[in-house]
Coordinates of C-alpha atoms in Angstrom, one line a residue:
Chain A
X1375 CA 91.9 99.2 104.2
X1376 CA 93.0 101.7 101.6
X1377 CA 90.0 103.9 101.7
X1378 CA 91.6 107.1 100.8
X1379 CA 94.0 105.6 98.3
X1380 CA 92.5 106.0 94.9
X1381 CA 95.2 108.2 93.5
X1382 CA 97.8 107.0 91.3
X1383 CA 100.6 105.5 93.4
X1384 CA 102.9 104.3 90.7
X1385 CA 105.5 106.8 91.7
X1386 CA 105.1 106.5 95.4
X1387 CA 108.6 106.0 96.9
X1388 CA 109.3 102.8 98.8
X1389 CA 108.5 103.4 102.4
X1390 CA 111.7 103.4 104.4
X1391 CA 112.0 101.2 107.5
X1392 CA 110.8 103.1 110.5
X1393 CA 113.2 106.0 111.1
X1394 CA 114.2 107.2 114.4
X1395 CA 113.9 110.9 115.1
X1396 CA 116.2 110.5 118.0
X1397 CA 119.5 112.1 117.4
X1398 CA 122.9 110.4 117.9
X1399 CA 123.4 112.1 121.2
X1400 CA 120.0 110.9 122.4
X1401 CA 121.0 107.4 121.4
X1402 CA 123.9 107.4 123.8
X1403 CA 122.4 109.1 126.7
X1404 CA 118.7 109.0 127.6
X1405 CA 117.4 112.3 129.0
X1406 CA 114.7 112.6 131.5
X1407 CA 112.2 112.7 128.7
X1408 CA 113.7 109.5 127.2
X1409 CA 113.4 107.7 130.5
X1410 CA 109.8 108.9 130.8
X1411 CA 109.1 107.7 127.3
X1412 CA 110.4 104.2 128.2
X1413 CA 108.6 104.0 131.5
X1414 CA 105.4 104.9 129.7
X1415 CA 106.0 102.5 126.9
X1416 CA 106.8 99.6 129.1
X1417 CA 104.0 100.2 131.5
X1418 CA 101.6 100.3 128.5
X1419 CA 103.0 97.1 127.2
X1420 CA 102.5 95.5 130.6
X1421 CA 98.9 96.4 130.5
X1422 CA 98.7 95.0 127.0
X1423 CA 100.4 91.8 127.8
X1424 CA 98.8 91.1 131.2
X1425 CA 95.6 89.4 129.9
X1426 CA 97.9 87.0 128.0
X1427 CA 99.9 86.2 131.1
X1428 CA 96.7 85.8 133.0
X1429 CA 95.2 83.5 130.4
X1430 CA 98.2 81.1 130.8
X1431 CA 98.3 81.3 134.6
X1432 CA 94.5 80.8 134.8
X1433 CA 94.7 77.8 132.5
X1434 CA 97.3 76.1 134.8
X1435 CA 95.5 76.6 138.1
X1436 CA 93.4 73.9 139.7
X1437 CA 91.0 76.4 141.3
X1438 CA 90.4 79.9 140.0
X1439 CA 92.1 82.4 142.3
X1440 CA 91.0 85.9 141.4
X1441 CA 92.9 87.7 144.1
X1442 CA 95.9 89.8 143.0
X1443 CA 98.2 87.4 144.8
X1444 CA 96.5 84.6 142.8
X1445 CA 97.8 86.0 139.6
X1446 CA 101.3 85.2 140.7
X1447 CA 101.2 81.7 142.0
X1448 CA 104.4 79.9 143.0
X1449 CA 103.2 76.3 142.6
X1450 CA 100.3 74.0 142.2
X1451 CA 100.2 74.0 138.5
X1452 CA 98.2 71.4 136.7
X1453 CA 97.2 70.4 133.2
X1454 CA 93.8 69.3 134.3
X1455 CA 92.0 72.1 132.6
X1456 CA 93.4 71.1 129.3
X1457 CA 92.1 67.5 129.8
X1458 CA 88.8 69.0 130.9
X1459 CA 88.3 71.2 127.8
X1460 CA 89.5 68.3 125.6
X1461 CA 86.8 66.1 127.0
X1462 CA 84.1 68.6 126.1
X1463 CA 85.6 70.0 122.8
X1464 CA 87.5 67.7 120.5
X1465 CA 90.6 69.9 120.4
X1466 CA 92.4 68.0 117.7
X1467 CA 89.4 67.8 115.4
X1468 CA 88.6 71.5 116.0
X1469 CA 92.2 72.5 115.3
X1470 CA 92.1 70.4 112.1
X1471 CA 88.9 72.2 111.0
X1472 CA 90.5 75.6 111.8
X1473 CA 93.5 74.5 109.8
X1474 CA 91.5 73.4 106.7
X1475 CA 89.4 76.6 106.8
X1476 CA 92.5 78.8 107.1
X1477 CA 94.5 76.7 104.6
X1478 CA 91.7 77.0 102.0
X1479 CA 91.6 80.7 102.4
X1480 CA 95.4 81.0 102.2
X1481 CA 95.5 78.9 99.0
X1482 CA 92.8 80.9 97.3
X1483 CA 94.4 84.2 98.3
X1484 CA 97.9 83.2 97.3
X1485 CA 97.0 81.7 93.9
X1486 CA 94.1 83.9 92.7
X1487 CA 95.0 87.0 94.8
X1488 CA 98.5 87.1 93.3
X1489 CA 97.1 86.7 89.8
X1490 CA 94.6 89.5 90.3
X1491 CA 97.2 91.8 92.1
X1492 CA 99.6 91.3 89.2
X1493 CA 97.0 92.0 86.6
X1494 CA 95.8 95.1 88.4
X1495 CA 99.3 96.4 88.9
X1496 CA 101.0 95.7 85.6
X1497 CA 98.5 95.1 82.9
X1498 CA 95.9 97.2 81.0
X1499 CA 92.7 95.5 80.3
X1500 CA 89.0 96.2 80.0
X1501 CA 87.2 96.3 83.4
X1502 CA 90.4 97.1 85.3
X1503 CA 89.0 100.3 86.8
X1504 CA 85.8 98.6 87.9
X1505 CA 87.6 95.7 89.5
X1506 CA 90.0 98.1 91.4
X1507 CA 87.1 100.2 92.6
X1508 CA 85.1 97.2 93.8
X1509 CA 88.2 95.9 95.6
X1510 CA 88.3 99.2 97.5
X1511 CA 84.6 99.2 98.2
X1512 CA 84.9 95.7 99.7
X1513 CA 87.2 97.0 102.3
X1514 CA 84.7 99.6 103.5
X1515 CA 81.5 97.5 103.5
X1516 CA 82.1 94.8 106.1
X1517 CA 81.2 91.3 105.3
X1518 CA 79.0 91.1 108.5
X1519 CA 76.5 93.4 106.9
X1520 CA 75.9 91.0 104.1
X1521 CA 75.6 87.8 106.2
X1522 CA 71.9 87.4 105.5
X1523 CA 72.1 87.2 101.7
X1524 CA 75.3 85.2 101.9
X1525 CA 73.7 82.8 104.4
X1526 CA 70.7 82.4 102.2
X1527 CA 72.9 81.7 99.2
X1528 CA 75.4 79.4 100.7
X1529 CA 73.4 77.5 103.3
X1530 CA 69.8 77.6 101.9
X1531 CA 70.4 77.7 98.1
X1532 CA 73.6 75.7 97.6
X1533 CA 73.2 73.5 100.7
X1534 CA 76.8 74.0 101.8
X1535 CA 76.1 74.1 105.6
X1536 CA 78.5 71.9 107.5
X1537 CA 81.1 71.8 104.7
X1538 CA 84.6 73.2 104.4
X1539 CA 83.7 74.7 101.0
X1540 CA 80.8 76.7 102.6
X1541 CA 83.1 77.9 105.3
X1542 CA 85.9 79.0 102.9
X1543 CA 83.8 80.5 100.1
X1544 CA 83.0 84.0 101.5
X1545 CA 86.7 84.4 102.5
X1546 CA 88.4 82.6 99.6
X1547 CA 90.3 85.6 98.3
X1548 CA 91.4 88.3 100.8
X1549 CA 90.9 91.7 99.2
X1550 CA 93.4 93.4 101.5
X1551 CA 96.0 90.8 100.4
X1552 CA 95.2 91.5 96.7
X1553 CA 95.7 95.2 97.5
X1554 CA 99.1 94.5 99.1
X1555 CA 100.2 92.4 96.1
X1556 CA 99.2 95.1 93.7
X1557 CA 101.1 97.8 95.6
X1558 CA 104.3 95.7 95.6
X1559 CA 104.0 94.7 92.0
X1560 CA 103.5 98.4 91.1
X1561 CA 106.8 99.3 92.8
X1562 CA 108.9 97.2 90.4
X1563 CA 110.5 99.0 87.5
X1564 CA 108.6 98.9 84.2
X1565 CA 111.8 98.1 82.3
X1566 CA 111.9 94.6 83.8
X1567 CA 108.5 93.8 82.3
X1568 CA 108.9 95.4 78.9
X1569 CA 112.3 93.6 78.5
X1570 CA 110.8 90.2 79.4
X1571 CA 107.9 90.8 77.1
X1572 CA 110.3 91.7 74.2
X1573 CA 112.0 88.4 74.9
X1574 CA 108.6 86.8 74.2
X1575 CA 107.9 85.6 77.7
X1576 CA 104.2 85.1 78.5
X1577 CA 102.6 87.1 81.3
X1578 CA 102.4 84.0 83.5
X1579 CA 106.0 83.3 83.0
X1580 CA 107.0 86.9 83.8
X1581 CA 104.9 86.8 86.9
X1582 CA 106.4 83.5 88.0
X1583 CA 110.1 84.1 87.2
X1584 CA 110.5 87.9 87.3
X1585 CA 107.9 89.5 89.5
X1586 CA 107.2 86.9 92.2
X1587 CA 110.8 86.4 93.4
X1588 CA 111.1 90.2 93.8
X1589 CA 108.0 90.5 96.0
X1590 CA 108.6 87.5 98.2
X1591 CA 108.6 89.6 101.4
X1592 CA 105.2 91.0 100.5
X1593 CA 104.0 87.4 100.1
X1594 CA 104.9 86.6 103.7
X1595 CA 103.3 89.8 105.0
X1596 CA 100.1 89.1 103.0
X1597 CA 100.0 85.4 104.1
X1598 CA 100.3 86.5 107.8
X1599 CA 97.6 89.1 107.5
X1600 CA 95.4 86.6 105.7
X1601 CA 96.1 83.8 108.2
X1602 CA 94.6 85.7 111.2
X1603 CA 91.4 86.4 109.4
X1604 CA 89.9 82.9 109.1
X1605 CA 91.8 81.5 112.1
X1606 CA 90.2 84.0 114.4
X1607 CA 86.9 84.3 112.5
X1608 CA 83.8 83.5 114.6
X1609 CA 80.6 84.7 113.0
X1610 CA 80.6 83.0 109.7
X1611 CA 81.8 79.5 110.7
X1612 CA 79.4 79.8 113.6
X1613 CA 76.5 80.3 111.1
X1614 CA 77.5 77.5 108.7
X1615 CA 78.5 74.8 111.1
X1616 CA 75.9 73.1 113.4
X1617 CA 77.8 69.8 113.3
X1618 CA 80.3 69.9 116.1
X1619 CA 82.8 67.7 114.2
X1620 CA 83.0 70.4 111.5
X1621 CA 83.4 73.4 113.8
X1622 CA 86.7 75.3 113.9
X1623 CA 88.2 75.9 117.4
X1624 CA 86.9 79.5 117.7
X1625 CA 83.4 78.2 117.2
X1626 CA 83.5 75.2 119.5
X1627 CA 85.2 77.2 122.2
X1628 CA 82.6 80.0 121.9
X1629 CA 79.8 77.4 122.2
X1630 CA 81.5 75.9 125.2
X1631 CA 81.7 79.4 126.8
X1632 CA 78.0 80.1 126.2
X1633 CA 76.5 76.7 126.9
X1634 CA 78.5 74.2 128.7
X1635 CA 80.8 76.2 131.0
X1636 CA 78.3 76.5 133.8
X1637 CA 78.4 72.7 134.4
X1638 CA 82.2 72.3 134.6
X1639 CA 84.1 72.0 137.9
X1640 CA 86.5 74.9 137.0
X1641 CA 84.8 76.5 134.0
X1642 CA 87.3 79.4 133.8
X1643 CA 90.2 77.1 133.9
X1644 CA 88.9 75.0 131.0
X1645 CA 87.8 78.1 129.0
X1646 CA 91.3 79.7 129.5
X1647 CA 93.0 76.4 128.5
X1648 CA 90.9 76.4 125.3
X1649 CA 91.8 80.1 124.7
X1650 CA 95.5 79.3 125.0
X1651 CA 95.2 76.6 122.4
X1652 CA 93.3 78.9 120.1
X1653 CA 95.7 81.8 120.6
X1654 CA 99.0 80.0 120.5
X1655 CA 99.3 79.3 116.7
X1656 CA 98.5 82.8 115.6
X1657 CA 100.7 84.4 118.3
X1658 CA 103.6 82.0 117.6
X1659 CA 103.5 82.7 113.9
X1660 CA 103.3 86.4 114.5
X1661 CA 106.3 86.4 116.8
X1662 CA 108.3 84.2 114.5
X1663 CA 107.7 86.6 111.5
X1664 CA 107.3 89.8 113.5
X1665 CA 109.9 91.5 111.3
X1666 CA 107.6 91.1 108.3
X1667 CA 104.8 92.8 110.2
X1668 CA 106.3 96.3 110.3
X1669 CA 105.0 99.7 109.4
X1670 CA 106.8 99.7 106.0
X1671 CA 105.3 96.4 104.9
X1672 CA 101.8 97.1 105.8
X1673 CA 102.3 100.8 105.1
X1674 CA 102.9 100.3 101.4
X1675 CA 99.6 98.5 101.5
X1676 CA 97.7 101.3 103.1
X1677 CA 99.3 104.5 102.1
X1678 CA 99.3 106.3 98.8
Chain B
X1175 CA 119.8 91.1 85.6
X1176 CA 121.8 93.1 83.1
X1177 CA 120.3 91.1 80.1
X1178 CA 116.9 92.2 81.3
X1179 CA 117.7 95.8 81.1
X1180 CA 117.3 96.2 77.4
X1181 CA 116.2 99.6 76.2
X1182 CA 112.5 100.1 76.3
X1183 CA 110.8 99.6 73.0
X1184 CA 107.5 101.3 72.3
X1185 CA 107.5 100.8 68.6
X1186 CA 106.2 97.3 68.6
X1187 CA 102.6 96.8 69.5
X1188 CA 101.8 93.4 70.9
X1189 CA 101.7 90.9 68.1
X1190 CA 100.4 93.6 65.8
X1191 CA 96.9 93.6 67.3
X1192 CA 94.6 96.0 65.4
X1193 CA 93.9 99.2 67.1
X1194 CA 90.2 98.5 67.6
X1195 CA 90.9 95.3 69.4
X1196 CA 93.2 97.1 71.8
X1197 CA 90.5 99.8 72.3
X1198 CA 87.9 97.2 73.3
X1199 CA 89.9 94.8 75.5
X1200 CA 92.8 96.9 76.5
X1201 CA 96.5 96.5 75.7
X1202 CA 96.8 93.3 77.7
X1203 CA 93.6 91.3 77.3
X1204 CA 95.4 88.4 79.2
X1205 CA 94.8 90.6 82.3
X1206 CA 91.1 89.8 82.1
X1207 CA 91.9 86.1 82.3
X1208 CA 94.3 86.5 85.2
X1209 CA 91.9 88.6 87.2
X1210 CA 88.8 86.5 86.2
X1211 CA 88.8 84.3 89.4
X1212 CA 88.9 87.3 91.6
X1213 CA 86.3 89.2 89.6
X1214 CA 84.0 86.2 89.8
X1215 CA 84.7 85.9 93.5
X1216 CA 83.8 89.6 94.1
X1217 CA 80.6 89.2 92.0
X1218 CA 79.6 86.1 93.9
X1219 CA 80.3 87.0 97.5
X1220 CA 80.1 90.8 97.3
X1221 CA 78.2 92.4 94.5
X1222 CA 75.4 89.8 94.2
X1223 CA 74.8 89.6 98.0
X1224 CA 74.7 93.4 98.2
X1225 CA 72.0 93.5 95.5
X1226 CA 70.2 90.5 97.0
X1227 CA 70.2 92.1 100.4
X1228 CA 68.4 95.1 98.9
X1229 CA 66.0 92.8 97.1
X1230 CA 65.2 90.8 100.2
X1231 CA 64.6 93.9 102.2
X1232 CA 61.8 95.0 99.8
X1233 CA 60.0 91.7 99.9
X1234 CA 58.2 89.5 102.4
X1235 CA 61.0 87.0 102.4
X1236 CA 61.2 83.8 104.5
X1237 CA 63.2 80.6 104.5
X1238 CA 61.6 77.8 102.6
X1239 CA 62.6 74.2 101.9
X1240 CA 65.1 74.0 99.0
X1241 CA 63.4 73.8 95.7
X1242 CA 60.0 74.8 97.0
X1243 CA 58.2 77.4 94.9
X1244 CA 56.9 80.1 97.2
X1245 CA 55.4 83.5 96.7
X1246 CA 57.5 86.3 98.2
X1247 CA 55.5 89.4 97.5
X1248 CA 56.9 92.9 97.1
X1249 CA 56.1 94.9 100.2
X1250 CA 57.8 98.2 99.5
X1251 CA 59.2 99.9 102.5
X1252 CA 57.3 97.7 105.0
X1253 CA 60.4 96.0 106.4
X1254 CA 62.1 99.4 106.8
X1255 CA 59.1 100.7 108.7
X1256 CA 59.1 97.7 110.9
X1257 CA 62.8 98.0 111.6
X1258 CA 62.8 101.7 112.3
X1259 CA 59.8 101.4 114.6
X1260 CA 61.5 98.6 116.5
X1261 CA 62.7 99.8 119.9
X1262 CA 65.4 97.1 120.0
X1263 CA 66.8 98.3 116.7
X1264 CA 66.9 101.8 118.0
X1265 CA 68.5 100.7 121.2
X1266 CA 71.2 98.9 119.2
X1267 CA 71.9 102.0 117.2
X1268 CA 72.2 104.0 120.4
X1269 CA 74.6 101.3 121.7
X1270 CA 76.8 101.6 118.6
X1271 CA 76.8 105.4 119.2
X1272 CA 78.0 104.9 122.7
X1273 CA 80.6 102.5 121.4
X1274 CA 81.9 104.9 118.8
X1275 CA 82.0 107.9 121.2
X1276 CA 84.3 105.9 123.5
X1277 CA 86.2 103.8 121.0
X1278 CA 87.1 106.3 118.2
X1279 CA 88.6 109.2 120.3
X1280 CA 90.4 106.7 122.5
X1281 CA 91.8 104.8 119.6
X1282 CA 93.0 107.9 117.7
X1283 CA 94.7 109.5 120.8
X1284 CA 96.3 106.3 122.2
X1285 CA 97.5 105.0 118.9
X1286 CA 99.0 108.3 117.8
X1287 CA 100.7 108.9 121.1
X1288 CA 102.0 105.3 121.3
X1289 CA 103.1 105.4 117.7
X1290 CA 105.0 108.7 118.3
X1291 CA 106.7 107.2 121.4
X1292 CA 107.5 104.0 119.6
X1293 CA 108.9 105.8 116.6
X1294 CA 111.6 107.4 118.7
X1295 CA 112.3 104.3 120.9
X1296 CA 115.4 102.3 120.0
X1297 CA 115.9 100.0 122.8
X1298 CA 113.4 97.1 123.2
X1299 CA 111.7 98.0 120.0
X1300 CA 111.0 94.4 119.0
X1301 CA 109.6 93.6 122.4
X1302 CA 107.4 96.7 122.5
X1303 CA 106.1 96.1 119.0
X1304 CA 105.1 92.6 119.7
X1305 CA 103.5 93.6 123.0
X1306 CA 101.3 96.2 121.3
X1307 CA 100.4 94.1 118.3
X1308 CA 99.7 90.8 119.9
X1309 CA 96.0 91.4 120.9
X1310 CA 95.4 92.3 117.3
X1311 CA 96.5 88.9 116.0
X1312 CA 94.7 86.9 118.6
X1313 CA 91.2 85.6 118.2
X1314 CA 88.4 87.7 119.9
X1315 CA 86.9 84.5 121.3
X1316 CA 90.2 83.7 123.2
X1317 CA 90.5 87.2 124.5
X1318 CA 86.9 87.5 125.5
X1319 CA 87.5 84.5 127.7
X1320 CA 90.2 86.3 129.7
X1321 CA 88.0 89.5 130.0
X1322 CA 85.1 87.4 131.2
X1323 CA 87.4 86.1 133.9
X1324 CA 88.8 89.6 134.8
X1325 CA 85.5 91.4 134.8
X1326 CA 83.3 88.8 136.3
X1327 CA 81.5 89.5 139.6
X1328 CA 84.3 88.0 141.7
X1329 CA 87.0 88.7 139.1
X1330 CA 90.3 90.3 139.6
X1331 CA 89.2 93.8 138.6
X1332 CA 86.5 93.9 141.3
X1333 CA 88.9 92.3 143.8
X1334 CA 91.3 95.2 143.3
X1335 CA 88.5 97.8 143.4
X1336 CA 87.1 96.3 146.6
X1337 CA 84.2 98.5 147.9
X1338 CA 84.5 100.6 144.7
X1339 CA 83.5 97.7 142.5
X1340 CA 80.3 98.6 140.5
X1341 CA 77.1 96.9 141.5
X1342 CA 75.8 95.2 139.4
X1343 CA 79.2 94.1 138.1
X1344 CA 80.6 95.4 134.8
X1345 CA 79.2 92.9 132.3
X1346 CA 75.7 92.7 133.8
X1347 CA 75.5 96.5 134.4
X1348 CA 73.4 98.2 131.8
X1349 CA 75.4 101.4 131.9
X1350 CA 78.8 99.8 131.9
X1351 CA 78.4 96.8 129.6
X1352 CA 78.8 98.8 126.4
X1353 CA 81.8 100.9 127.7
X1354 CA 83.6 97.6 128.6
X1355 CA 83.0 96.3 125.1
X1356 CA 84.3 99.6 123.7
X1357 CA 87.4 99.3 125.9
X1358 CA 87.9 95.7 124.9
X1359 CA 87.8 96.5 121.2
X1360 CA 90.1 99.5 121.6
X1361 CA 92.7 97.3 123.3
X1362 CA 92.3 94.6 120.8
X1363 CA 92.6 96.8 117.7
X1364 CA 95.1 99.4 118.9
X1365 CA 98.2 97.5 117.6
X1366 CA 96.9 97.7 114.0
X1367 CA 96.2 101.4 114.3
X1368 CA 99.7 102.0 115.9
X1369 CA 101.0 100.3 112.8
X1370 CA 99.1 102.7 110.5
X1371 CA 100.4 105.7 112.4
X1372 CA 103.9 104.4 112.4
X1373 CA 103.7 104.2 108.6
X1374 CA 102.2 107.7 108.4
X1375 CA 104.9 109.1 110.6
X1376 CA 107.6 108.1 108.1
X1377 CA 106.0 110.4 105.6
X1378 CA 106.1 113.6 107.7
X1379 CA 109.0 115.6 106.2
X1380 CA 112.0 115.6 108.6
X1381 CA 112.6 119.3 107.7
X1382 CA 109.4 120.3 109.4
X1383 CA 110.6 118.8 112.7
X1384 CA 114.0 120.4 112.3
X1385 CA 112.6 123.9 111.5
X1386 CA 110.1 123.6 114.4
X1387 CA 112.9 122.8 116.8
X1388 CA 115.1 125.7 115.6
X1389 CA 112.1 127.9 116.1
X1390 CA 112.2 126.8 119.7
X1391 CA 108.9 124.9 119.7
X1392 CA 108.4 122.7 122.7
X1393 CA 108.0 118.9 122.3
X1394 CA 104.3 119.3 122.8
X1395 CA 104.2 122.1 120.3
X1396 CA 106.0 120.0 117.7
X1397 CA 103.5 117.2 118.3
X1398 CA 100.5 119.5 117.9
X1399 CA 101.7 121.6 115.0
X1400 CA 103.8 119.1 113.0
X1401 CA 102.9 115.6 113.9
X1402 CA 99.1 115.9 114.2
X1403 CA 98.6 117.7 110.9
X1404 CA 101.3 115.6 109.2
X1405 CA 99.4 112.3 109.8
X1406 CA 96.0 113.7 109.0
X1407 CA 95.3 111.2 106.1
X1408 CA 96.1 108.4 108.5
X1409 CA 93.7 109.8 111.1
X1410 CA 91.0 109.8 108.4
X1411 CA 91.7 106.2 107.8
X1412 CA 91.8 105.3 111.5
X1413 CA 88.4 107.1 112.1
X1414 CA 86.8 105.3 109.2
X1415 CA 88.1 101.9 110.1
X1416 CA 87.2 102.3 113.7
X1417 CA 83.7 103.3 112.7
X1418 CA 83.4 100.2 110.4
X1419 CA 84.5 98.0 113.3
X1420 CA 81.7 99.6 115.4
X1421 CA 79.2 98.8 112.7
X1422 CA 80.1 95.1 112.6
X1423 CA 80.4 94.3 116.3
X1424 CA 79.2 90.8 116.9
X1425 CA 81.5 88.5 118.9
X1426 CA 81.9 90.8 121.8
X1427 CA 78.3 91.4 122.7
X1428 CA 77.5 87.8 121.8
X1429 CA 80.0 86.3 124.2
X1430 CA 81.2 89.0 126.6
X1431 CA 77.8 90.3 127.6
X1432 CA 76.0 87.0 126.9
X1433 CA 74.0 88.0 123.9
X1434 CA 73.9 91.8 124.2
X1435 CA 72.7 91.8 127.8
X1436 CA 71.7 93.0 130.2
X1437 CA 68.3 93.4 128.6
X1438 CA 69.7 94.5 125.3
X1439 CA 71.9 97.2 126.8
X1440 CA 74.8 96.0 124.7
X1441 CA 73.0 94.6 121.7
X1442 CA 74.7 95.5 118.4
X1443 CA 72.9 95.7 115.0
X1444 CA 74.8 92.7 113.6
X1445 CA 73.8 90.7 116.7
X1446 CA 70.2 91.7 116.1
X1447 CA 70.5 90.7 112.4
X1448 CA 71.6 87.3 113.6
X1449 CA 68.8 87.0 116.1
X1450 CA 66.0 88.4 113.9
X1451 CA 67.2 86.9 110.6
X1452 CA 68.5 83.5 111.4
X1453 CA 67.3 82.5 114.9
X1454 CA 63.8 83.9 114.5
X1455 CA 63.6 83.4 110.7
X1456 CA 62.9 86.9 109.5
X1457 CA 65.6 87.5 106.9
X1458 CA 63.7 90.4 105.3
X1459 CA 63.8 92.7 108.3
X1460 CA 67.3 91.6 109.1
X1461 CA 68.3 92.5 105.6
X1462 CA 66.7 95.9 106.1
X1463 CA 69.0 96.4 109.1
X1464 CA 72.0 95.4 107.0
X1465 CA 71.1 97.8 104.2
X1466 CA 70.6 100.7 106.6
X1467 CA 74.0 100.0 108.2
X1468 CA 75.7 99.9 104.8
X1469 CA 74.2 103.3 104.0
X1470 CA 75.2 104.7 107.4
X1471 CA 78.8 103.4 107.0
X1472 CA 79.1 104.9 103.6
X1473 CA 77.7 108.2 104.8
X1474 CA 79.9 108.4 107.9
X1475 CA 83.0 107.6 105.7
X1476 CA 82.0 110.4 103.3
X1477 CA 81.4 112.9 106.1
X1478 CA 84.6 112.1 107.9
X1479 CA 86.5 112.4 104.7
X1480 CA 85.0 115.9 104.1
X1481 CA 85.7 117.0 107.6
X1482 CA 89.3 115.7 107.9
X1483 CA 90.5 116.5 104.5
X1484 CA 89.4 120.1 104.8
X1485 CA 92.4 122.4 105.2

């Protein structure tokens, strides 16, 4: 993410919450421009949200109705499509698999990512520069370009196909989250740390009792960002899981779309029902914590 | 808190470690320990695979039963010759080019304009923010499903267009398949880029806006002469990240256009890597595609950086 950010950012000021350039007068009375701005913004948001609305409506209809009127049905809703997709794809098992995959990545990122972020931000040690540079490089070179060697290593050499470990391993520590942790630890005043060290506290103790409580908001942001990675990931779990009882929902739904859908009575209804189940947890989490997903939180991760 | 704010002491070195030890391991050797799991992780799933990819691409590599001793001779640039002469690979590169030409400008313009508009909006902020970010947090697989429904032959988009509907329909039309994918990705990723620009907008000095306004600049003039140059570093980041997204397209051509169809018109290099390397068992040529892509991504990042950071 932070491709351009290799400069020293120790003195970077905390990014303020999004400021409004609108003056106090504008706040009270919207001018023509203001109205236009809102019309544009709300029209745009309607375009953005329509596919989500359509996903839900389509998943509740007995027969797909693709006419414009069909997008606004007044009745005839059914949960049949959910039963249909559940008979082809074990939704509960798939959700459990998605949950274990995501949980493993979150655990690895929160434990080892915080340790690394702290060390990179507040300590001086041999290899620190190399580690930091590698962390940045990882963000530029996408994982997808390395799937062949990683596939050979994990599936062929270590025989980790159809296992949770094989699924989790390439994602175990999210580098973007490490970067966010580092940025937040860096913004804390050095006095806190030197005082604690003078008192004889160990680094682990300082991290746990002094630094972590102060960066709790960053933790939430990083956890949210990390969550959507494995929960939504398709390519890698698709490669490592052939056994349907091990597949996360994104994979089993994709397989349903590309293989089975043609044979179902209402394929789109079933597919859309599966999509709702896949999308719901991430969207719900995001809405619940949307305050932590603001420009200032992510911004301190991506700007210098 | 007050007890923690003791005066900073620089006199005492940590536990009186000799200077040469500090010079070798650093002032806080415990940092090596704390970051060791992450360092091992990066070595294992990044550095080593990167080297291994290069190694595979220079050898006649094939999958063998675990533990079997097989000869995998060095073949020099053979795999690269095969890949570069392969019309499918060339087509996939052209496809990525089409993707980037549509996706990158659209992403930059829309996200900057929407971020600027959102920045001044006070009412309905939360709703608007959620609306624009929600595709970004949702799985591609789930969103592809709706797009399949919308853009299918008898789908809603064609219903609205009526006689204007393209024939063959969007996703099975060799000219339109890639643009639809580019549009899908723009829509899906836009929220993230709006977020980047919103952060960047906070760093444009307010005085610049004020002095431009006292000089009587129009809103458009302010946008062009203050906002656009002010967020230039963010633009660099957006262009690089959008390019990287283009380089690792997989889910969309795999599902939306049913495996890069029609006839390879929407194949992406990563999809080819999967088909050649894993489906057809040629990891060596697939690795060569991967190495070429890594080099291209690094080159494009460097060039963009040069171009956009020039004053």
